[in-house]
Short mmCIF file of C-alpha atoms in Angstrom, two decimals:
data_model
loop_
_atom_site.label_atom_id
_atom_site.label_comp_id
_atom_site.label_asym_id
_atom_site.label_seq_id
_atom_site.Cartn_x
_atom_site.Cartn_y
_atom_site.Cartn_z
CA MET A 1 124.68 34.00 46.80
CA THR A 2 125.81 35.47 43.95
CA ILE A 3 125.08 33.27 40.41
CA ILE A 4 127.22 34.83 37.59
CA ASN A 5 125.89 32.13 34.92
CA SER A 6 122.69 33.44 33.43
CA ASP A 7 121.39 30.36 32.33
CA PRO A 8 117.68 30.20 34.03
CA SER A 9 118.33 26.23 34.44
CA VAL A 10 121.69 27.05 36.62
CA LYS A 11 120.64 29.58 38.56
CA CYS A 12 117.67 27.55 39.81
CA PHE A 13 119.43 24.58 40.62
CA HIS A 14 121.46 26.85 42.50
CA TYR A 15 118.71 28.74 43.95
CA LYS A 16 117.37 25.08 44.76
CA GLU A 17 120.20 23.97 46.28
CA GLU A 18 120.29 27.07 48.90
CA LEU A 19 117.13 26.25 49.50
CA ASN A 20 117.61 22.51 50.40
CA THR A 21 119.85 23.29 52.72
CA ALA A 22 118.11 25.86 54.56
CA LEU A 23 115.30 23.42 54.71
CA LYS A 24 117.45 20.62 55.73
CA SER A 25 118.34 23.22 58.91
CA LEU A 26 114.17 23.74 59.47
CA GLN A 27 113.38 20.08 59.09
CA GLN A 28 116.20 19.61 61.87
CA LYS A 29 115.01 22.42 64.16
CA LEU A 30 111.03 20.40 63.70
CA LYS A 31 112.84 17.68 64.84
CA HIS A 32 114.83 19.22 67.62
CA ASN A 33 111.11 20.91 68.92
CA GLU A 34 108.93 18.03 68.85
CA GLU A 35 111.70 16.04 70.96
CA LYS A 36 111.99 18.76 72.90
CA LYS A 37 108.26 19.04 73.12
CA GLY A 38 108.15 15.26 74.52
CA GLU A 39 110.76 16.39 77.12
CA PHE A 40 107.93 18.95 77.80
CA GLU A 41 104.74 17.33 77.84
CA GLU A 42 106.73 14.76 80.41
CA THR A 43 107.69 17.45 82.52
CA ALA A 44 104.29 18.19 82.65
CA GLN A 45 103.14 14.88 83.93
CA HIS A 46 106.00 14.39 86.00
CA ILE A 47 104.55 18.23 87.81
CA ASN A 48 101.72 16.29 87.98
CA SER A 49 102.92 13.51 89.72
CA GLN A 50 105.04 15.24 92.16
CA ALA A 51 101.81 17.57 93.03
CA GLU A 52 99.56 14.13 94.00
CA HIS A 53 102.56 12.93 95.97
CA THR A 54 103.20 15.88 97.85
CA GLU A 55 99.59 16.18 98.35
CA ARG A 56 99.07 12.76 99.89
CA GLN A 57 102.21 13.25 101.97
CA ILE A 58 101.35 16.33 103.35
CA LYS A 59 97.89 15.27 103.95
CA GLU A 60 99.76 12.27 106.01
CA GLU A 61 101.43 14.37 107.90
CA PHE A 62 99.08 16.78 109.07
CA GLU A 63 96.86 13.74 109.81
CA LYS A 64 99.61 12.73 112.09
CA LEU A 65 99.36 15.89 113.77
CA HIS A 66 95.32 16.00 113.78
CA GLN A 67 95.78 12.56 115.46
CA PHE A 68 98.13 14.07 118.26
CA LEU A 69 96.03 16.97 118.85
CA ARG A 70 92.64 14.67 119.24
CA ASP A 71 95.20 12.18 121.55
CA GLU A 72 95.72 15.53 123.89
CA GLU A 73 92.50 16.77 123.95
CA GLU A 74 90.94 13.00 124.50
CA ALA A 75 94.33 12.49 128.04
CA THR A 76 92.72 16.16 128.81
CA ILE A 77 89.74 15.53 129.07
CA THR A 78 90.16 12.20 130.84
CA ALA A 79 91.98 13.57 133.24
CA LEU A 80 89.66 15.94 133.81
CA ARG A 81 86.58 13.45 134.71
CA GLU A 82 88.70 11.47 136.63
CA GLU A 83 88.80 14.63 138.51
CA GLU A 84 85.23 15.58 138.65
CA GLU A 85 84.52 11.81 139.68
CA GLU A 86 87.04 11.78 142.64
CA LYS A 87 85.89 16.09 143.62
CA LYS A 88 82.66 14.27 143.53
CA GLN A 89 83.02 11.41 145.27
CA ARG A 90 84.54 13.06 148.25
CA MET A 91 81.08 15.64 148.44
CA LYS A 92 79.65 12.72 148.84
CA GLU A 93 80.89 11.48 151.82
CA LYS A 94 80.94 15.01 152.80
CA LEU A 95 77.18 15.01 152.42
CA GLU A 96 76.73 12.15 153.88
CA GLU A 97 79.00 13.30 157.06
CA MET A 98 76.68 16.24 156.87
CA ASN A 99 72.70 14.13 156.68
CA THR A 100 74.42 12.12 160.01
CA HIS A 101 75.24 15.32 161.93
CA ILE A 102 71.68 17.54 160.83
CA SER A 103 70.39 14.21 162.16
CA ALA A 104 71.75 14.19 164.77
CA LEU A 105 71.05 17.69 166.11
CA SER A 106 67.67 17.31 164.68
CA HIS A 107 67.19 14.29 167.50
CA THR A 108 68.75 16.21 170.23
CA ILE A 109 66.88 19.43 169.39
CA ARG A 110 63.98 17.18 169.38
CA ASP A 111 64.49 15.58 172.77
CA MET A 112 65.50 19.14 174.06
CA GLU A 113 61.93 20.48 172.94
CA GLU A 114 60.43 17.43 174.96
CA MET A 115 62.46 17.75 177.94
CA MET A 116 61.27 21.70 178.01
CA LYS A 117 57.85 20.28 178.17
CA ASP A 118 58.51 17.96 181.38
CA ASN A 119 57.30 18.98 184.79
CA ASP A 120 59.97 20.95 187.20
CA VAL A 121 60.75 17.62 189.04
CA SER A 122 61.93 15.73 185.32
CA PHE A 123 62.94 18.95 184.12
CA LEU A 124 65.77 18.89 187.27
CA LYS A 125 66.54 15.35 187.37
CA ASN A 126 67.25 15.31 183.63
CA PHE A 127 68.76 19.15 183.05
CA LYS A 128 72.64 18.12 183.96
CA ALA A 129 72.91 15.30 181.82
CA SER A 130 70.83 17.54 178.65
CA MET A 131 73.30 20.15 179.14
CA GLU A 132 76.08 17.85 178.95
CA ARG A 133 74.36 16.26 175.84
CA VAL A 134 74.29 19.55 174.31
CA GLN A 135 77.87 20.73 174.85
CA ILE A 136 79.79 17.24 173.64
CA SER A 137 77.81 17.57 170.36
CA GLN A 138 80.34 16.86 167.28
CA PRO A 139 81.68 19.74 165.68
CA ASP A 140 80.05 21.40 162.19
CA PRO A 141 81.77 19.39 159.24
CA ARG A 142 83.31 22.30 157.19
CA MET A 143 84.15 22.08 153.42
CA SER A 144 88.07 21.01 152.89
CA SER A 145 90.23 23.03 150.60
CA GLY A 146 90.51 21.88 147.06
CA ALA A 147 87.16 21.02 146.84
CA LEU A 148 86.49 22.09 143.48
CA ILE A 149 87.89 21.16 139.84
CA HIS A 150 91.83 22.22 139.52
CA VAL A 151 90.48 24.52 136.20
CA SER A 152 93.84 25.67 135.70
CA ARG A 153 95.34 22.92 135.33
CA TYR A 154 93.72 22.05 132.45
CA LEU A 155 93.26 25.67 130.70
CA GLY A 156 96.36 27.66 132.02
CA ASN A 157 98.65 27.77 128.83
CA LEU A 158 97.12 24.82 127.33
CA PRO A 159 98.38 25.61 123.82
CA PHE A 160 101.72 25.92 124.93
CA ARG A 161 101.74 22.89 126.90
CA VAL A 162 100.33 20.73 123.64
CA TRP A 163 102.92 22.46 121.43
CA LYS A 164 105.82 21.35 124.28
CA LYS A 165 104.57 18.34 124.23
CA MET A 166 104.97 17.84 120.49
CA LEU A 167 108.11 19.01 120.42
CA GLU A 168 108.87 16.14 122.40
CA THR A 169 107.59 14.26 119.45
CA VAL A 170 108.34 15.58 116.21
CA GLN A 171 112.16 15.75 114.62
CA HIS A 172 113.72 18.59 112.91
CA THR A 173 116.97 18.41 111.14
CA PRO A 174 118.97 20.96 110.28
CA LEU A 175 118.86 20.47 106.33
CA THR A 176 116.36 19.06 103.85
CA LEU A 177 117.41 17.85 100.43
CA ASP A 178 115.86 19.21 97.15
CA PRO A 179 114.61 16.17 94.71
CA ASN A 180 114.76 18.09 91.97
CA THR A 181 118.52 18.31 91.65
CA ALA A 182 118.90 14.72 92.83
CA ASP A 183 121.00 12.51 89.67
CA PRO A 184 118.29 10.02 88.74
CA CYS A 185 120.26 6.87 90.47
CA LEU A 186 119.28 8.60 93.82
CA THR A 187 116.56 7.91 95.97
CA LEU A 188 115.63 10.20 98.35
CA SER A 189 113.52 9.64 101.91
CA ALA A 190 109.94 10.91 102.63
CA ASP A 191 111.05 13.44 104.80
CA LEU A 192 114.22 14.34 102.55
CA THR A 193 116.56 13.46 104.76
CA SER A 194 118.60 10.51 103.79
CA VAL A 195 119.44 9.74 100.14
CA SER A 196 120.16 6.01 98.96
CA LEU A 197 122.07 4.78 95.79
CA SER A 198 118.64 3.08 93.65
CA ASP A 199 118.90 0.03 91.61
CA GLY A 200 118.43 2.17 88.28
CA ASP A 201 117.92 4.93 87.35
CA LYS A 202 114.45 6.70 87.41
CA THR A 203 112.87 8.39 84.58
CA LEU A 204 112.79 12.01 85.68
CA PRO A 205 112.81 15.53 84.01
CA ASP A 206 116.28 16.27 82.48
CA ASN A 207 115.93 19.99 84.78
CA PRO A 208 118.55 22.78 84.62
CA GLU A 209 119.30 21.78 88.55
CA ARG A 210 119.58 18.03 88.22
CA PHE A 211 122.67 16.56 88.46
CA ASP A 212 123.38 13.71 85.42
CA TRP A 213 126.89 12.02 86.02
CA TYR A 214 127.47 12.47 89.47
CA ARG A 215 125.53 11.01 92.38
CA CYS A 216 125.01 13.91 93.87
CA VAL A 217 122.43 16.25 95.64
CA LEU A 218 122.00 19.74 96.69
CA GLY A 219 120.45 20.75 100.20
CA SER A 220 117.33 22.57 99.54
CA GLU A 221 118.43 25.49 101.05
CA GLY A 222 121.72 28.10 100.03
CA PHE A 223 123.59 29.83 102.78
CA ASN A 224 124.74 33.40 102.14
CA SER A 225 125.74 34.51 105.55
CA GLY A 226 125.69 33.65 109.35
CA THR A 227 127.06 30.39 110.68
CA HIS A 228 125.08 26.73 109.64
CA CYS A 229 125.86 23.12 111.29
CA TRP A 230 124.60 19.95 110.32
CA ASP A 231 125.65 15.73 111.33
CA VAL A 232 125.72 13.06 108.23
CA GLU A 233 125.56 9.55 109.24
CA VAL A 234 127.87 7.73 106.74
CA GLY A 235 127.45 4.20 109.04
CA ASP A 236 128.95 1.24 106.97
CA ASN A 237 128.94 3.46 103.29
CA THR A 238 132.29 2.68 101.91
CA ARG A 239 131.85 5.55 99.06
CA TRP A 240 130.43 8.67 99.64
CA ILE A 241 131.11 12.38 99.50
CA LEU A 242 129.71 15.46 101.55
CA GLY A 243 130.62 19.34 101.47
CA ILE A 244 129.33 22.47 100.33
CA THR A 245 129.44 23.67 96.91
CA THR A 246 128.53 27.12 95.43
CA GLY A 247 124.81 27.76 93.37
CA SER A 248 126.85 28.08 89.71
CA ASN A 249 128.46 25.22 90.16
CA GLN A 250 128.30 23.25 86.95
CA ARG A 251 125.82 20.11 87.69
CA LYS A 252 125.70 18.86 84.21
CA GLY A 253 128.88 16.46 82.87
CA LYS A 254 132.22 15.44 84.94
CA ASP A 255 132.98 18.99 85.90
CA PHE A 256 131.37 19.73 89.10
CA LEU A 257 134.13 18.52 91.20
CA LYS A 258 136.67 19.83 89.75
CA SER A 259 136.08 23.66 91.04
CA ASN A 260 133.84 25.66 93.95
CA ILE A 261 133.40 22.89 95.88
CA TRP A 262 134.70 21.81 99.71
CA CYS A 263 134.10 18.42 100.72
CA VAL A 264 135.32 15.26 102.48
CA TRP A 265 135.53 11.79 100.46
CA TYR A 266 135.76 8.34 101.49
CA MET A 267 136.68 5.41 98.89
CA ASN A 268 138.61 2.57 98.57
CA SER A 269 139.26 2.92 102.60
CA LYS A 270 141.13 6.32 102.68
CA TYR A 271 139.67 9.72 104.10
CA SER A 272 140.55 12.97 101.81
CA SER A 273 139.35 16.27 101.64
CA GLU A 274 139.11 18.78 98.73
CA SER A 275 138.94 22.44 97.95
CA PRO A 276 140.06 24.91 95.53
CA GLU A 277 142.43 26.19 97.95
CA HIS A 278 143.82 22.81 98.76
CA PRO A 279 142.75 19.59 96.25
CA GLY A 280 143.13 15.76 97.52
CA THR A 281 144.65 15.89 100.68
CA VAL A 282 144.39 12.74 102.74
CA PHE A 283 144.12 12.62 106.17
CA THR A 284 143.80 9.65 108.64
CA VAL A 285 141.17 9.00 111.58
CA LYS A 286 141.21 7.45 115.05
CA GLN A 287 138.09 5.04 114.01
CA LYS A 288 136.00 4.65 111.16
CA LEU A 289 133.62 7.78 110.88
CA GLN A 290 130.44 7.06 111.12
CA ARG A 291 128.84 10.40 111.53
CA VAL A 292 130.66 13.57 110.15
CA ARG A 293 130.24 17.15 111.27
CA VAL A 294 129.92 19.47 108.62
CA GLN A 295 130.08 23.40 110.18
CA LEU A 296 130.07 26.38 108.13
CA ASP A 297 130.64 30.18 108.86
CA TYR A 298 129.77 31.93 105.55
CA ASP A 299 131.11 35.49 107.19
CA ARG A 300 134.37 34.24 108.27
CA GLY A 301 134.79 31.94 105.13
CA THR A 302 135.70 28.55 107.43
CA VAL A 303 133.90 25.32 106.23
CA SER A 304 135.42 22.46 109.16
CA PHE A 305 134.38 18.75 109.03
CA SER A 306 134.75 16.83 112.47
CA ASP A 307 133.57 13.85 113.66
CA PRO A 308 130.96 14.62 116.48
CA VAL A 309 131.56 11.43 118.34
CA THR A 310 135.44 12.03 119.34
CA LYS A 311 135.17 16.10 118.55
CA ASP A 312 138.08 15.24 116.47
CA CYS A 313 138.85 17.82 113.46
CA LEU A 314 138.92 16.07 110.07
CA CYS A 315 139.83 19.34 108.29
CA ARG A 316 139.76 22.94 107.87
CA PHE A 317 139.18 25.29 105.04
CA ARG A 318 139.25 29.12 104.86
CA THR A 319 137.98 31.07 101.86
CA SER A 320 136.24 34.04 100.72
CA PHE A 321 132.92 33.03 99.56
CA THR A 322 131.15 35.49 97.21
CA GLU A 323 127.80 33.90 96.55
CA THR A 324 125.45 31.36 97.76
CA VAL A 325 126.57 28.39 98.62
CA PHE A 326 124.92 24.90 99.25
CA PRO A 327 125.53 21.88 101.40
CA PHE A 328 125.34 18.67 99.15
CA LEU A 329 125.89 14.70 99.85
CA SER A 330 127.16 12.14 96.98
CA ASN A 331 125.92 8.53 97.42
CA VAL A 332 127.75 5.73 95.46
CA CYS A 333 127.37 2.82 97.51
CA LYS A 334 124.52 0.31 98.21
CA THR A 335 125.55 -0.45 101.91
CA SER A 336 123.92 2.38 103.48
CA PRO A 337 122.14 5.93 102.99
CA LEU A 338 123.15 9.11 103.99
CA ARG A 339 121.64 10.15 106.39
CA ILE A 340 120.88 13.99 107.98
CA LEU A 341 120.63 13.38 111.63
CA PRO A 342 118.13 15.37 113.32
CA VAL A 343 118.64 18.15 116.26
CA LYS A 344 117.05 18.71 119.79
CA LEU A 345 114.80 21.24 119.74
CA PHE A 346 115.37 23.84 123.07
CA ILE A 347 111.92 25.51 124.71
CA THR A 348 113.48 28.76 126.18
CA ALA A 349 110.03 30.10 128.07
CA GLU A 350 110.94 26.89 130.52
CA ASN A 351 108.68 29.34 133.39
CA HIS A 352 105.57 28.47 131.57
CA SER A 353 105.33 24.88 132.29
#
């Protein structure tokens, strides 16, 4: 700033004005940084809370697995002990049979030995009866097959058999949700597979990944190749949106639904689809949807939505993906949550059963 007037007081006044303007800018910057510091402190507390909550859930899930293994161990050992008792009882009966047989043989031998000491007349008199008695003696008891413990029944492929049984009890969902992207009005289930509308906003960090206007949440995993499929239970929910979006799509403010989304809607009792190529297309269904299947073929550039119950195709989009895409769900109704449905796991090594 150039000061023409050489009066020191005038120059000082102008310099002070200039400095005061710079000072106000610094004061505003300080205030802004103090506010940001408060946000960072709240975020640090949230990280602690997240870690503690996640650790509790991890321990709960592993305890379920540990209990499953303990139950399987107990059931296997119980079956072993039952077989042991059964086999021991059989051997006890065999031993009793053997003792009876030995006693009979011993008695016969003693009688024969006594007869050998008889005089010739008695010996000849009893010889025929004694020989018949020897010849009709019972056959020797024999060890029956299957007398031993069926060890391989318990130890053969034990880890595989337990794992296979575990697969029958656990559920697998092809998609889980990312809580760090969920709008504060949304609540996710503990297993991150369903989203509900909360009664009010929760205090959450305003991190860059989080939606702050639309009641949306992203899937925890993005896709940049391959084919993917997941079913969403919409139930009696009266206002929902689900589909996919690009990772770079703006999540803050009102611009999210304006570009880079491929989705289906249900609002005001009407179904419609949305894509950059075909915005706002209304479609009809034979019966109210309870589930919606989303199928993505990234390499071929197709996204399709269908009713997994009737197998009817609702809509199909063709595009050319150039970046990672993420599934997203939007729940704007408290009637019922939106839920990612589990799929059945298949075991290919059936010959190891």
